[in-house]
Amino acid sequence: MIIGIGNDICDIRRIEQTLSRFGDRFTDRVFTRTEKARADRRANRAATYAKRFAAKEACAKALGTGVPKAGVHWIDMGVVNRPSGKPTMALTGGAADRLAELTPAGTTAQVDVTITDEYPLAHVFVLISAVPADQP
């Protein structure tokens, strides 16, 4: 059962400008340590940050809250990769609380994420589903 859908497009040039202007003040406020470590290893770190920023926006939409509504903050949502490389979202704090509210009893939330970019745009789609708790 689908419990949330969100998508977002982010202009990579906007993130380039924000990184130039605010640097660590921006990244420390918005991104998790895992996201920063991944982005800072990349040649085009602005594109990596833009994709993750769009993922946070899309996830907040899928949660039905926006940011920072209902106690959901940027840092509460982080893009992580499964061993296969497939991206998903790790939710903590207010985002995890909101997800728990949305997830029906007897089910587990599954967050699917697709991320792409074609300079100057980054696009992300997030789908949150409730799957039976006993499903692998």
CSV table of C-alpha atoms in Angstrom, one decimal:
chain,number,residue,atom,x,y,z
A,1,MET,CA,0.0,0.0,0.0
A,2,ILE,CA,1.4,3.4,-1.0
A,3,ILE,CA,1.4,5.8,2.0
A,4,GLY,CA,3.4,8.7,0.5
A,5,ILE,CA,4.8,10.0,-2.8
A,6,GLY,CA,7.1,12.9,-3.3
A,7,ASN,CA,9.3,14.3,-6.0
A,8,ASP,CA,11.6,17.3,-6.4
A,9,ILE,CA,13.9,19.0,-8.9
A,10,CYS,CA,16.9,21.0,-7.7
A,11,ASP,CA,19.0,23.3,-9.8
A,12,ILE,CA,22.6,22.3,-9.2
A,13,ARG,CA,23.8,25.8,-9.9
A,14,ARG,CA,21.8,27.0,-6.9
A,15,ILE,CA,23.6,24.5,-4.7
A,16,GLU,CA,27.0,25.6,-6.2
A,17,GLN,CA,26.2,29.2,-5.2
A,18,THR,CA,25.0,28.2,-1.8
A,19,LEU,CA,28.2,26.1,-1.1
A,20,SER,CA,30.3,29.1,-2.2
A,21,ARG,CA,28.4,31.5,-0.1
A,22,PHE,CA,27.8,29.5,3.1
A,23,GLY,CA,30.0,26.4,2.9
A,24,ASP,CA,30.0,24.4,6.1
A,25,ARG,CA,27.2,26.4,7.6
A,26,PHE,CA,24.9,25.1,4.9
A,27,THR,CA,26.2,21.5,4.8
A,28,ASP,CA,26.3,21.1,8.6
A,29,ARG,CA,22.7,22.3,8.9
A,30,VAL,CA,21.2,20.2,6.1
A,31,PHE,CA,23.2,17.1,5.5
A,32,THR,CA,24.2,14.0,7.6
A,33,ARG,CA,27.8,13.0,8.2
A,34,THR,CA,27.3,10.1,5.8
A,35,GLU,CA,26.0,12.4,3.0
A,36,LYS,CA,28.8,15.0,3.6
A,37,ALA,CA,31.5,12.3,3.4
A,38,ARG,CA,30.1,10.9,0.2
A,39,ALA,CA,29.7,14.4,-1.4
A,40,ASP,CA,33.1,15.6,-0.4
A,41,ARG,CA,34.8,12.6,-2.1
A,42,ARG,CA,33.2,13.4,-5.4
A,43,ALA,CA,34.6,15.6,-8.2
A,44,ASN,CA,31.3,17.3,-8.7
A,45,ARG,CA,30.3,17.7,-5.0
A,46,ALA,CA,27.6,20.3,-5.8
A,47,ALA,CA,25.7,17.8,-7.9
A,48,THR,CA,25.9,15.2,-5.2
A,49,TYR,CA,24.6,17.7,-2.6
A,50,ALA,CA,21.9,18.9,-5.0
A,51,LYS,CA,20.6,15.3,-5.5
A,52,ARG,CA,20.6,14.8,-1.7
A,53,PHE,CA,18.8,18.1,-1.1
A,54,ALA,CA,16.2,17.1,-3.7
A,55,ALA,CA,15.8,13.8,-2.0
A,56,LYS,CA,15.1,15.5,1.4
A,57,GLU,CA,12.5,17.7,-0.2
A,58,ALA,CA,10.9,14.7,-2.0
A,59,CYS,CA,10.9,12.7,1.2
A,60,ALA,CA,9.3,15.5,3.2
A,61,LYS,CA,6.6,15.7,0.6
A,62,ALA,CA,6.1,11.9,0.8
A,63,LEU,CA,5.8,12.3,4.6
A,64,GLY,CA,3.2,15.0,4.0
A,65,THR,CA,4.9,17.6,6.1
A,66,GLY,CA,7.4,19.7,4.2
A,67,VAL,CA,10.4,21.1,6.1
A,68,PRO,CA,10.5,22.1,9.0
A,69,LYS,CA,6.8,21.4,9.5
A,70,ALA,CA,5.7,18.9,12.2
A,71,GLY,CA,9.1,18.6,13.7
A,72,VAL,CA,10.7,17.2,10.5
A,73,HIS,CA,14.1,18.8,9.9
A,74,TRP,CA,16.7,18.5,7.1
A,75,ILE,CA,19.1,16.6,9.2
A,76,ASP,CA,16.4,14.0,10.1
A,77,MET,CA,16.4,12.7,6.5
A,78,GLY,CA,19.5,11.2,5.0
A,79,VAL,CA,20.2,9.4,1.7
A,80,VAL,CA,22.0,6.1,2.3
A,81,ASN,CA,22.8,3.3,-0.1
A,82,ARG,CA,22.0,-0.3,0.4
A,83,PRO,CA,24.9,-2.8,-0.2
A,84,SER,CA,23.6,-3.1,-3.8
A,85,GLY,CA,24.1,0.6,-4.3
A,86,LYS,CA,20.4,1.3,-4.4
A,87,PRO,CA,19.5,4.5,-2.6
A,88,THR,CA,17.0,4.8,0.2
A,89,MET,CA,16.4,7.2,3.1
A,90,ALA,CA,17.5,6.8,6.7
A,91,LEU,CA,15.0,8.7,8.9
A,92,THR,CA,15.6,9.9,12.4
A,93,GLY,CA,14.0,12.4,14.8
A,94,GLY,CA,10.8,14.0,13.6
A,95,ALA,CA,11.0,12.3,10.2
A,96,ALA,CA,11.1,8.8,11.9
A,97,ASP,CA,8.2,9.9,14.2
A,98,ARG,CA,6.1,11.0,11.2
A,99,LEU,CA,6.8,7.8,9.3
A,100,ALA,CA,5.7,5.8,12.3
A,101,GLU,CA,2.4,7.7,12.4
A,102,LEU,CA,1.8,7.0,8.8
A,103,THR,CA,2.7,3.3,8.9
A,104,PRO,CA,-0.4,1.1,9.6
A,105,ALA,CA,-0.2,-1.6,12.3
A,106,GLY,CA,1.1,-4.9,11.1
A,107,THR,CA,3.2,-3.3,8.4
A,108,THR,CA,6.7,-2.0,7.9
A,109,ALA,CA,7.5,1.1,5.9
A,110,GLN,CA,9.6,0.7,2.8
A,111,VAL,CA,11.2,3.8,1.3
A,112,ASP,CA,12.2,3.6,-2.4
A,113,VAL,CA,14.2,6.4,-3.9
A,114,THR,CA,15.3,7.1,-7.5
A,115,ILE,CA,17.9,9.8,-8.1
A,116,THR,CA,19.1,11.3,-11.4
A,117,ASP,CA,20.8,14.4,-12.7
A,118,GLU,CA,21.4,16.0,-16.0
A,119,TYR,CA,23.3,19.3,-15.4
A,120,PRO,CA,22.0,21.7,-14.4
A,121,LEU,CA,19.1,19.7,-12.8
A,122,ALA,CA,18.9,17.0,-10.2
A,123,HIS,CA,15.6,15.1,-9.9
A,124,VAL,CA,14.4,12.7,-7.2
A,125,PHE,CA,11.3,10.6,-6.7
A,126,VAL,CA,10.4,9.0,-3.3
A,127,LEU,CA,7.8,6.4,-2.8
A,128,ILE,CA,6.9,5.2,0.7
A,129,SER,CA,5.0,2.0,0.9
A,130,ALA,CA,3.6,-0.1,3.8
A,131,VAL,CA,4.5,-3.8,3.3
A,132,PRO,CA,3.4,-6.7,5.6
A,133,ALA,CA,5.7,-6.9,8.6
A,134,ASP,CA,6.5,-10.6,7.9
A,135,GLN,CA,7.6,-9.9,4.3
A,136,PRO,CA,11.4,-10.1,3.7
